[in-house]
Amino acid sequence: MDNKLLISAVVPVYNTKTEYLEECVNSILNQTYTNFELILVDDGSDSSCAKICDDYANRDSRIITLHQKNAGVSVARNNGIKVATGDILTFVDSDDSLKPEAWSLAIDALIKYNADCAVFGWTDYCELDTYIQQITDKVRVVDANTFQIEVGSDNYKCGGGYPWNKLWRVSSLTANDNSIPSFNPALNMYEDKLWVLEAASSINNVVLLPELLYNYRFVSSSITQTEEQRIPRLLVAYDAYKVILDYLQKVNDKAYIMAYNFCFEFTNNDIRFLSENKARHKDQIKKSKQALKRLCKRIRPRTLYVPIWSKDFFVWFFYHYF
């Protein structure tokens, strides 16, 4: 194991439960790879949460705590990036944790395969069950183009559009314009996916690891969303995916096609979900249909290179929506 590369780990913190935050930080302090700086960005948390961050910083010189007014996870991550001094950049969510060997295995793979990014699998921890998300059954190296396509497709073959299961070489991220990409604070959904896609434009290759090295915690609110909570998120998702599609359309044609197909599918599924109670969701259905029509205006012959629906689906779709 090469311990020369300094890892900068950015952890945005906002009113995280004490037990979760402590488990997160302790899992980082217990890494077998010890050459790191941990940047805790307190995003306007209550006093107890902010104090926990300060206490850790006072006990370990590798920990830096930043305090900011509540501005959201994107601004918190961006501020963490600004003070990062490492050779490697990664992110951790404050209610999640890492396996002790996570960074050691990732660094070893980066060096061995001369890769720009290392990605590993994870385990989803829900209240009643756990789900394994293994991204490969053996070590694989893929080019950045393939990586962007898979992330755009919204599948887990290359680790998904998440920042927390990836380690990036800073020298590669800054190769294009001497700066690390920023998270878009205007997005309230999919901001992490957009960042991963943008970061991928600066690199050459990615090494995929079979190990499950990250523990992702589903909090209750994310599992048991009510209709009232879900519907506003649907509308926000449309705006976010417009930004993603606009970006991919400029940089990766096939990734754009795959992302377009995914967006078309989930928008149509949203309409089906809302149509189960048409009277109650009349306004939302109208907005979803408008989003779908905007997607249809993007249709060009090349967007149909990778068809995922049958001809019968399109007949059904245009009959119901146009």
GROMACS .gro file of C-alpha atoms in nm, residues 93-240:
model
  148
   93ASP     CA    1  -2.236   1.157   0.348
   94SER     CA    2  -2.255   1.234   0.718
   95ASP     CA    3  -2.502   0.956   0.803
   96ASP     CA    4  -2.307   0.686   0.615
   97SER     CA    5  -1.986   0.498   0.689
   98LEU     CA    6  -1.692   0.322   0.524
   99LYS     CA    7  -1.537  -0.020   0.565
  100PRO     CA    8  -1.188   0.013   0.724
  101GLU     CA    9  -1.008  -0.105   0.411
  102ALA     CA   10  -1.204   0.115   0.166
  103TRP     CA   11  -0.944   0.378   0.089
  104SER     CA   12  -0.650   0.137   0.098
  105LEU     CA   13  -0.805  -0.083  -0.168
  106ALA     CA   14  -0.908   0.216  -0.379
  107ILE     CA   15  -0.563   0.378  -0.367
  108ASP     CA   16  -0.393   0.048  -0.450
  109ALA     CA   17  -0.620   0.009  -0.753
  110LEU     CA   18  -0.560   0.366  -0.871
  111ILE     CA   19  -0.186   0.307  -0.865
  112LYS     CA   20  -0.182  -0.047  -1.003
  113TYR     CA   21  -0.406   0.032  -1.300
  114ASN     CA   22  -0.291   0.393  -1.347
  115ALA     CA   23  -0.653   0.503  -1.324
  116ASP     CA   24  -0.800   0.849  -1.273
  117CYS     CA   25  -1.093   0.733  -1.060
  118ALA     CA   26  -1.163   0.428  -0.843
  119VAL     CA   27  -1.520   0.314  -0.780
  120PHE     CA   28  -1.645   0.049  -0.537
  121GLY     CA   29  -1.971  -0.118  -0.443
  122TRP     CA   30  -2.184  -0.050  -0.140
  123THR     CA   31  -2.455  -0.185   0.087
  124ASP     CA   32  -2.791  -0.011   0.128
  125TYR     CA   33  -2.910  -0.028   0.488
  126CYS     CA   34  -3.286   0.017   0.520
  127GLU     CA   35  -3.495  -0.013   0.834
  128LEU     CA   36  -3.609  -0.367   0.759
  129ASP     CA   37  -3.351  -0.504   0.517
  130THR     CA   38  -3.016  -0.459   0.347
  131TYR     CA   39  -2.939  -0.461  -0.023
  132ILE     CA   40  -2.604  -0.537  -0.183
  133GLN     CA   41  -2.496  -0.315  -0.472
  134GLN     CA   42  -2.197  -0.490  -0.626
  135ILE     CA   43  -2.088  -0.308  -0.941
  136THR     CA   44  -1.864  -0.581  -1.084
  137ASP     CA   45  -1.761  -0.937  -1.001
  138LYS     CA   46  -1.394  -0.866  -1.074
  139VAL     CA   47  -1.166  -0.566  -1.114
  140ARG     CA   48  -1.236  -0.390  -1.443
  141VAL     CA   49  -1.098  -0.079  -1.610
  142VAL     CA   50  -1.332   0.120  -1.834
  143ASP     CA   51  -1.272   0.433  -2.036
  144ALA     CA   52  -1.432   0.762  -1.936
  145ASN     CA   53  -1.672   0.752  -2.231
  146THR     CA   54  -1.817   0.418  -2.120
  147PHE     CA   55  -1.833   0.543  -1.762
  148GLN     CA   56  -2.037   0.848  -1.867
  149ILE     CA   57  -2.274   0.633  -2.071
  150GLU     CA   58  -2.345   0.398  -1.780
  151VAL     CA   59  -2.393   0.684  -1.532
  152GLY     CA   60  -2.623   0.858  -1.781
  153SER     CA   61  -2.824   0.537  -1.810
  154ASP     CA   62  -2.888   0.553  -1.434
  155ASN     CA   63  -2.768   0.200  -1.370
  156TYR     CA   64  -2.509   0.074  -1.123
  157LYS     CA   65  -2.270  -0.093  -1.369
  158CYS     CA   66  -2.012   0.179  -1.309
  159GLY     CA   67  -2.120   0.276  -0.960
  160GLY     CA   68  -2.404   0.515  -1.038
  161GLY     CA   69  -2.405   0.893  -1.024
  162TYR     CA   70  -2.297   0.912  -0.660
  163PRO     CA   71  -1.991   1.100  -0.532
  164TRP     CA   72  -1.944   0.893  -0.215
  165ASN     CA   73  -1.821   0.563  -0.363
  166LYS     CA   74  -1.553   0.718  -0.580
  167LEU     CA   75  -1.196   0.843  -0.533
  168TRP     CA   76  -1.066   1.089  -0.795
  169ARG     CA   77  -0.715   1.200  -0.885
  170VAL     CA   78  -0.717   1.579  -0.845
  171SER     CA   79  -0.455   1.617  -1.119
  172SER     CA   80  -0.700   1.453  -1.360
  173LEU     CA   81  -1.001   1.655  -1.245
  174THR     CA   82  -0.810   1.979  -1.304
  175ALA     CA   83  -0.657   1.876  -1.637
  176ASN     CA   84  -0.904   2.068  -1.854
  177ASP     CA   85  -0.919   2.411  -1.690
  178ASN     CA   86  -0.703   2.389  -1.377
  179SER     CA   87  -1.003   2.369  -1.147
  180ILE     CA   88  -1.217   2.096  -0.994
  181PRO     CA   89  -1.578   2.097  -1.119
  182SER     CA   90  -1.828   2.258  -0.882
  183PHE     CA   91  -2.161   2.118  -0.767
  184ASN     CA   92  -2.456   2.313  -0.906
  185PRO     CA   93  -2.634   2.482  -0.611
  186ALA     CA   94  -2.938   2.557  -0.828
  187LEU     CA   95  -3.025   2.186  -0.837
  188ASN     CA   96  -3.206   2.022  -0.546
  189MET     CA   97  -3.195   1.677  -0.707
  190TYR     CA   98  -2.938   1.495  -0.921
  191GLU     CA   99  -2.674   1.759  -0.844
  192ASP     CA  100  -2.438   1.476  -0.752
  193LYS     CA  101  -2.505   1.292  -1.077
  194LEU     CA  102  -2.436   1.605  -1.281
  195TRP     CA  103  -2.108   1.654  -1.094
  196VAL     CA  104  -1.997   1.295  -1.160
  197LEU     CA  105  -2.078   1.334  -1.530
  198GLU     CA  106  -1.886   1.662  -1.548
  199ALA     CA  107  -1.591   1.516  -1.359
  200ALA     CA  108  -1.583   1.223  -1.601
  201SER     CA  109  -1.522   1.466  -1.888
  202SER     CA  110  -1.181   1.546  -1.738
  203ILE     CA  111  -1.050   1.191  -1.701
  204ASN     CA  112  -0.934   0.902  -1.917
  205ASN     CA  113  -1.031   0.586  -1.729
  206VAL     CA  114  -1.196   0.438  -1.422
  207VAL     CA  115  -1.113   0.125  -1.223
  208LEU     CA  116  -1.414  -0.066  -1.085
  209LEU     CA  117  -1.374  -0.276  -0.769
  210PRO     CA  118  -1.590  -0.575  -0.670
  211GLU     CA  119  -1.571  -0.509  -0.296
  212LEU     CA  120  -1.860  -0.356  -0.100
  213LEU     CA  121  -1.680  -0.077   0.085
  214TYR     CA  122  -1.945   0.186   0.160
  215ASN     CA  123  -2.245   0.164   0.392
  216TYR     CA  124  -2.534   0.377   0.269
  217ARG     CA  125  -2.808   0.450   0.519
  218PHE     CA  126  -3.164   0.506   0.404
  219VAL     CA  127  -3.329   0.738   0.655
  220SER     CA  128  -3.699   0.689   0.727
  221SER     CA  129  -3.811   0.996   0.536
  222SER     CA  130  -3.648   0.872   0.216
  223ILE     CA  131  -3.813   0.529   0.244
  224THR     CA  132  -4.167   0.618   0.343
  225GLN     CA  133  -4.240   0.926   0.132
  226THR     CA  134  -4.603   1.029   0.125
  227GLU     CA  135  -4.772   1.133  -0.198
  228GLU     CA  136  -4.752   1.496  -0.084
  229GLN     CA  137  -4.374   1.462  -0.042
  230ARG     CA  138  -4.316   1.270  -0.362
  231ILE     CA  139  -4.501   1.492  -0.608
  232PRO     CA  140  -4.294   1.812  -0.561
  233ARG     CA  141  -3.980   1.601  -0.602
  234LEU     CA  142  -4.108   1.473  -0.935
  235LEU     CA  143  -4.135   1.826  -1.069
  236VAL     CA  144  -3.789   1.921  -0.937
  237ALA     CA  145  -3.646   1.610  -1.104
  238TYR     CA  146  -3.764   1.727  -1.446
  239ASP     CA  147  -3.576   2.055  -1.412
  240ALA     CA  148  -3.264   1.876  -1.292
   0.00000   0.00000   0.00000
